[in-house]
Amino acid sequence: AIEALSRGGAEAVVVERGGPAVRTIHANLAHTRLKDRARVSRADVFKYLLRTPEPFDYVFIAPPQYQGLWSRALRALDGRTGWLAVGAEVIAQLHPREYAPIELEHLVLFDQRSYGGVMLCFYEERLPETEQT
Protein backbone atom coordinates (compact mmCIF):
# COMPACT_ATOMS: atom_id res chain seq x y z
CA ALA A 1 0.00 0.00 0.00
CA ILE A 2 2.78 2.43 0.89
CA GLU A 3 4.55 1.67 -2.39
CA ALA A 4 1.35 2.32 -4.36
CA LEU A 5 0.64 5.55 -2.48
CA SER A 6 4.21 6.79 -2.89
CA ARG A 7 3.88 6.26 -6.65
CA GLY A 8 0.70 8.30 -6.98
CA GLY A 9 -2.12 6.02 -5.85
CA ALA A 10 -5.06 8.06 -4.61
CA GLU A 11 -5.88 5.81 -1.67
CA ALA A 12 -5.19 2.35 -0.29
CA VAL A 13 -6.93 -0.08 2.00
CA VAL A 14 -4.84 -2.51 4.03
CA VAL A 15 -6.46 -5.57 5.58
CA GLU A 16 -4.34 -7.28 8.24
CA ARG A 17 -5.41 -9.27 11.25
CA GLY A 18 -2.14 -9.35 13.23
CA GLY A 19 -1.87 -6.68 15.91
CA PRO A 20 1.92 -6.16 15.68
CA ALA A 21 1.71 -5.92 11.87
CA VAL A 22 -1.14 -3.41 12.10
CA ARG A 23 0.89 -1.26 14.51
CA THR A 24 3.87 -1.39 12.14
CA ILE A 25 1.67 -0.44 9.17
CA HIS A 26 0.28 2.56 11.09
CA ALA A 27 3.79 3.62 12.12
CA ASN A 28 5.09 3.32 8.56
CA LEU A 29 2.14 5.28 7.17
CA ALA A 30 2.78 8.03 9.72
CA HIS A 31 6.53 8.03 8.99
CA THR A 32 5.92 8.35 5.24
CA ARG A 33 3.18 10.95 5.80
CA LEU A 34 0.71 8.84 3.83
CA LYS A 35 -1.73 7.93 6.62
CA ASP A 36 -4.39 10.37 5.39
CA ARG A 37 -4.66 8.39 2.13
CA ALA A 38 -4.85 4.94 3.69
CA ARG A 39 -7.37 2.92 5.66
CA VAL A 40 -6.12 0.07 7.80
CA SER A 41 -8.66 -2.56 8.74
CA ARG A 42 -7.65 -5.01 11.46
CA ALA A 43 -9.61 -7.99 10.21
CA ASP A 44 -9.37 -11.45 8.79
CA VAL A 45 -9.35 -10.95 5.01
CA PHE A 46 -11.79 -13.81 4.44
CA LYS A 47 -14.33 -12.15 6.75
CA TYR A 48 -13.55 -8.77 5.18
CA LEU A 49 -14.45 -10.15 1.74
CA LEU A 50 -17.91 -11.07 3.07
CA ARG A 51 -18.68 -7.37 3.60
CA THR A 52 -20.48 -5.22 1.07
CA PRO A 53 -17.97 -4.95 -1.79
CA GLU A 54 -16.30 -1.72 -2.81
CA PRO A 55 -14.58 -1.74 -6.21
CA PHE A 56 -10.79 -1.55 -6.29
CA ASP A 57 -8.49 -0.91 -9.26
CA TYR A 58 -5.75 -3.12 -7.82
CA VAL A 59 -5.83 -5.86 -5.23
CA PHE A 60 -2.50 -7.09 -3.90
CA ILE A 61 -2.53 -10.46 -2.15
CA ALA A 62 0.59 -11.14 -0.07
CA PRO A 63 -0.19 -13.64 2.70
CA PRO A 64 2.24 -15.75 4.74
CA GLN A 65 3.88 -18.32 2.49
CA TYR A 66 3.36 -22.08 2.31
CA GLN A 67 -0.12 -22.05 3.81
CA GLY A 68 -2.12 -21.99 0.58
CA LEU A 69 -3.56 -18.62 1.58
CA TRP A 70 -2.75 -16.88 -1.71
CA SER A 71 -5.00 -19.27 -3.65
CA ARG A 72 -7.67 -19.26 -0.95
CA ALA A 73 -7.74 -15.44 -1.02
CA LEU A 74 -7.84 -15.43 -4.81
CA ARG A 75 -10.76 -17.88 -4.82
CA ALA A 76 -12.61 -15.81 -2.21
CA LEU A 77 -12.15 -12.68 -4.32
CA ASP A 78 -13.16 -14.56 -7.48
CA GLY A 79 -16.37 -15.73 -5.82
CA ARG A 80 -17.55 -12.25 -4.83
CA THR A 81 -18.37 -9.85 -7.62
CA GLY A 82 -18.20 -6.13 -6.89
CA TRP A 83 -14.70 -5.99 -5.42
CA LEU A 84 -13.05 -5.18 -8.74
CA ALA A 85 -13.53 -2.03 -10.79
CA VAL A 86 -13.68 -2.33 -14.58
CA GLY A 87 -10.16 -3.09 -15.80
CA ALA A 88 -8.91 -4.00 -12.33
CA GLU A 89 -5.92 -6.24 -11.71
CA VAL A 90 -5.26 -8.69 -8.90
CA ILE A 91 -1.64 -9.42 -8.04
CA ALA A 92 -0.75 -12.40 -5.88
CA GLN A 93 2.73 -12.60 -4.32
CA LEU A 94 4.02 -16.04 -3.35
CA HIS A 95 7.11 -18.22 -3.39
CA PRO A 96 7.59 -19.88 -6.81
CA ARG A 97 7.54 -23.35 -5.24
CA GLU A 98 4.09 -22.61 -3.80
CA TYR A 99 2.53 -21.89 -7.19
CA ALA A 100 0.03 -24.25 -8.77
CA PRO A 101 -2.53 -23.35 -11.44
CA ILE A 102 -6.01 -22.82 -10.03
CA GLU A 103 -9.40 -22.80 -11.68
CA LEU A 104 -11.25 -19.51 -11.29
CA GLU A 105 -14.65 -18.49 -12.59
CA HIS A 106 -14.22 -14.74 -13.03
CA LEU A 107 -10.46 -14.19 -13.04
CA VAL A 108 -7.79 -15.28 -15.50
CA LEU A 109 -4.01 -15.31 -15.16
CA PHE A 110 -2.50 -12.96 -17.75
CA ASP A 111 1.11 -12.57 -16.58
CA GLN A 112 3.57 -14.18 -14.22
CA ARG A 113 7.00 -12.96 -13.12
CA SER A 114 9.63 -14.41 -10.81
CA TYR A 115 12.32 -12.47 -8.99
CA GLY A 116 14.48 -14.86 -6.98
CA GLY A 117 12.29 -16.21 -4.19
CA VAL A 118 9.25 -14.13 -5.18
CA MET A 119 6.64 -14.86 -7.81
CA LEU A 120 4.00 -12.36 -8.86
CA CYS A 121 0.88 -13.67 -10.59
CA PHE A 122 -1.29 -11.12 -12.37
CA TYR A 123 -5.01 -11.74 -12.87
CA GLU A 124 -7.79 -9.80 -14.57
CA GLU A 125 -11.48 -10.38 -15.04
CA ARG A 126 -12.29 -13.01 -17.64
CA LEU A 127 -13.97 -11.59 -20.72
CA PRO A 128 -17.44 -12.94 -21.48
CA GLU A 129 -17.36 -15.68 -24.13
CA THR A 130 -18.79 -13.31 -26.76
CA GLU A 131 -15.84 -10.91 -26.31
CA GLN A 132 -13.08 -13.54 -26.42
CA THR A 133 -13.33 -14.24 -30.14
mmCIF file of C-alpha atoms in Angstrom:
data_model
loop_
_atom_site.group_PDB
_atom_site.id
_atom_site.type_symbol
_atom_site.label_atom_id
_atom_site.label_comp_id
_atom_site.label_asym_id
_atom_site.label_seq_id
_atom_site.Cartn_x
_atom_site.Cartn_y
_atom_site.Cartn_z
ATOM 1 C CA ALA A 1 0.000 0.000 0.000
ATOM 2 C CA ILE A 2 2.777 2.426 0.891
ATOM 3 C CA GLU A 3 4.555 1.673 -2.388
ATOM 4 C CA ALA A 4 1.354 2.322 -4.361
ATOM 5 C CA LEU A 5 0.637 5.551 -2.480
ATOM 6 C CA SER A 6 4.208 6.787 -2.887
ATOM 7 C CA ARG A 7 3.875 6.257 -6.652
ATOM 8 C CA GLY A 8 0.697 8.304 -6.984
ATOM 9 C CA GLY A 9 -2.116 6.021 -5.850
ATOM 10 C CA ALA A 10 -5.061 8.060 -4.605
ATOM 11 C CA GLU A 11 -5.882 5.808 -1.669
ATOM 12 C CA ALA A 12 -5.194 2.353 -0.285
ATOM 13 C CA VAL A 13 -6.935 -0.084 2.002
ATOM 14 C CA VAL A 14 -4.842 -2.514 4.025
ATOM 15 C CA VAL A 15 -6.463 -5.569 5.583
ATOM 16 C CA GLU A 16 -4.338 -7.276 8.239
ATOM 17 C CA ARG A 17 -5.406 -9.275 11.251
ATOM 18 C CA GLY A 18 -2.138 -9.354 13.230
ATOM 19 C CA GLY A 19 -1.870 -6.682 15.910
ATOM 20 C CA PRO A 20 1.918 -6.159 15.681
ATOM 21 C CA ALA A 21 1.714 -5.922 11.874
ATOM 22 C CA VAL A 22 -1.141 -3.406 12.098
ATOM 23 C CA ARG A 23 0.889 -1.262 14.508
ATOM 24 C CA THR A 24 3.873 -1.388 12.138
ATOM 25 C CA ILE A 25 1.672 -0.438 9.171
ATOM 26 C CA HIS A 26 0.282 2.562 11.094
ATOM 27 C CA ALA A 27 3.794 3.616 12.118
ATOM 28 C CA ASN A 28 5.086 3.322 8.559
ATOM 29 C CA LEU A 29 2.138 5.277 7.174
ATOM 30 C CA ALA A 30 2.781 8.028 9.720
ATOM 31 C CA HIS A 31 6.528 8.026 8.990
ATOM 32 C CA THR A 32 5.919 8.354 5.241
ATOM 33 C CA ARG A 33 3.176 10.948 5.801
ATOM 34 C CA LEU A 34 0.712 8.839 3.832
ATOM 35 C CA LYS A 35 -1.730 7.935 6.618
ATOM 36 C CA ASP A 36 -4.387 10.366 5.393
ATOM 37 C CA ARG A 37 -4.662 8.388 2.129
ATOM 38 C CA ALA A 38 -4.847 4.935 3.693
ATOM 39 C CA ARG A 39 -7.371 2.916 5.657
ATOM 40 C CA VAL A 40 -6.124 0.072 7.801
ATOM 41 C CA SER A 41 -8.658 -2.555 8.744
ATOM 42 C CA ARG A 42 -7.654 -5.012 11.461
ATOM 43 C CA ALA A 43 -9.614 -7.987 10.209
ATOM 44 C CA ASP A 44 -9.371 -11.454 8.788
ATOM 45 C CA VAL A 45 -9.354 -10.946 5.014
ATOM 46 C CA PHE A 46 -11.791 -13.811 4.444
ATOM 47 C CA LYS A 47 -14.326 -12.151 6.747
ATOM 48 C CA TYR A 48 -13.547 -8.773 5.179
ATOM 49 C CA LEU A 49 -14.452 -10.152 1.744
ATOM 50 C CA LEU A 50 -17.915 -11.066 3.070
ATOM 51 C CA ARG A 51 -18.682 -7.373 3.605
ATOM 52 C CA THR A 52 -20.477 -5.217 1.068
ATOM 53 C CA PRO A 53 -17.965 -4.945 -1.790
ATOM 54 C CA GLU A 54 -16.298 -1.722 -2.812
ATOM 55 C CA PRO A 55 -14.577 -1.742 -6.206
ATOM 56 C CA PHE A 56 -10.788 -1.546 -6.287
ATOM 57 C CA ASP A 57 -8.494 -0.905 -9.261
ATOM 58 C CA TYR A 58 -5.750 -3.121 -7.821
ATOM 59 C CA VAL A 59 -5.830 -5.860 -5.226
ATOM 60 C CA PHE A 60 -2.503 -7.093 -3.895
ATOM 61 C CA ILE A 61 -2.531 -10.464 -2.151
ATOM 62 C CA ALA A 62 0.589 -11.143 -0.071
ATOM 63 C CA PRO A 63 -0.192 -13.641 2.696
ATOM 64 C CA PRO A 64 2.240 -15.755 4.736
ATOM 65 C CA GLN A 65 3.877 -18.323 2.494
ATOM 66 C CA TYR A 66 3.358 -22.082 2.309
ATOM 67 C CA GLN A 67 -0.122 -22.055 3.811
ATOM 68 C CA GLY A 68 -2.123 -21.986 0.581
ATOM 69 C CA LEU A 69 -3.563 -18.622 1.582
ATOM 70 C CA TRP A 70 -2.754 -16.884 -1.705
ATOM 71 C CA SER A 71 -4.997 -19.273 -3.652
ATOM 72 C CA ARG A 72 -7.668 -19.263 -0.953
ATOM 73 C CA ALA A 73 -7.741 -15.437 -1.018
ATOM 74 C CA LEU A 74 -7.840 -15.431 -4.813
ATOM 75 C CA ARG A 75 -10.755 -17.885 -4.820
ATOM 76 C CA ALA A 76 -12.607 -15.805 -2.212
ATOM 77 C CA LEU A 77 -12.153 -12.679 -4.315
ATOM 78 C CA ASP A 78 -13.163 -14.557 -7.478
ATOM 79 C CA GLY A 79 -16.373 -15.731 -5.823
ATOM 80 C CA ARG A 80 -17.552 -12.246 -4.828
ATOM 81 C CA THR A 81 -18.369 -9.846 -7.623
ATOM 82 C CA GLY A 82 -18.202 -6.132 -6.893
ATOM 83 C CA TRP A 83 -14.703 -5.990 -5.416
ATOM 84 C CA LEU A 84 -13.047 -5.178 -8.736
ATOM 85 C CA ALA A 85 -13.534 -2.033 -10.789
ATOM 86 C CA VAL A 86 -13.684 -2.334 -14.577
ATOM 87 C CA GLY A 87 -10.159 -3.090 -15.804
ATOM 88 C CA ALA A 88 -8.905 -3.997 -12.329
ATOM 89 C CA GLU A 89 -5.923 -6.240 -11.712
ATOM 90 C CA VAL A 90 -5.262 -8.689 -8.904
ATOM 91 C CA ILE A 91 -1.640 -9.417 -8.042
ATOM 92 C CA ALA A 92 -0.746 -12.402 -5.880
ATOM 93 C CA GLN A 93 2.726 -12.604 -4.319
ATOM 94 C CA LEU A 94 4.020 -16.040 -3.349
ATOM 95 C CA HIS A 95 7.114 -18.216 -3.388
ATOM 96 C CA PRO A 96 7.585 -19.876 -6.812
ATOM 97 C CA ARG A 97 7.540 -23.350 -5.237
ATOM 98 C CA GLU A 98 4.091 -22.609 -3.797
ATOM 99 C CA TYR A 99 2.528 -21.888 -7.190
ATOM 100 C CA ALA A 100 0.026 -24.246 -8.772
ATOM 101 C CA PRO A 101 -2.530 -23.350 -11.439
ATOM 102 C CA ILE A 102 -6.009 -22.824 -10.029
ATOM 103 C CA GLU A 103 -9.401 -22.798 -11.684
ATOM 104 C CA LEU A 104 -11.248 -19.513 -11.290
ATOM 105 C CA GLU A 105 -14.648 -18.494 -12.585
ATOM 106 C CA HIS A 106 -14.219 -14.739 -13.035
ATOM 107 C CA LEU A 107 -10.457 -14.187 -13.044
ATOM 108 C CA VAL A 108 -7.792 -15.284 -15.497
ATOM 109 C CA LEU A 109 -4.006 -15.310 -15.161
ATOM 110 C CA PHE A 110 -2.495 -12.960 -17.749
ATOM 111 C CA ASP A 111 1.113 -12.565 -16.580
ATOM 112 C CA GLN A 112 3.567 -14.181 -14.224
ATOM 113 C CA ARG A 113 7.002 -12.961 -13.120
ATOM 114 C CA SER A 114 9.627 -14.407 -10.812
ATOM 115 C CA TYR A 115 12.315 -12.467 -8.990
ATOM 116 C CA GLY A 116 14.481 -14.858 -6.982
ATOM 117 C CA GLY A 117 12.287 -16.211 -4.194
ATOM 118 C CA VAL A 118 9.250 -14.133 -5.175
ATOM 119 C CA MET A 119 6.636 -14.859 -7.807
ATOM 120 C CA LEU A 120 4.003 -12.364 -8.862
ATOM 121 C CA CYS A 121 0.875 -13.672 -10.585
ATOM 122 C CA PHE A 122 -1.291 -11.118 -12.372
ATOM 123 C CA TYR A 123 -5.012 -11.737 -12.867
ATOM 124 C CA GLU A 124 -7.788 -9.795 -14.574
ATOM 125 C CA GLU A 125 -11.484 -10.380 -15.042
ATOM 126 C CA ARG A 126 -12.290 -13.013 -17.635
ATOM 127 C CA LEU A 127 -13.973 -11.591 -20.722
ATOM 128 C CA PRO A 128 -17.440 -12.938 -21.480
ATOM 129 C CA GLU A 129 -17.362 -15.678 -24.133
ATOM 130 C CA THR A 130 -18.790 -13.315 -26.758
ATOM 131 C CA GLU A 131 -15.844 -10.907 -26.306
ATOM 132 C CA GLN A 132 -13.078 -13.543 -26.419
ATOM 133 C CA THR A 133 -13.327 -14.236 -30.142
#
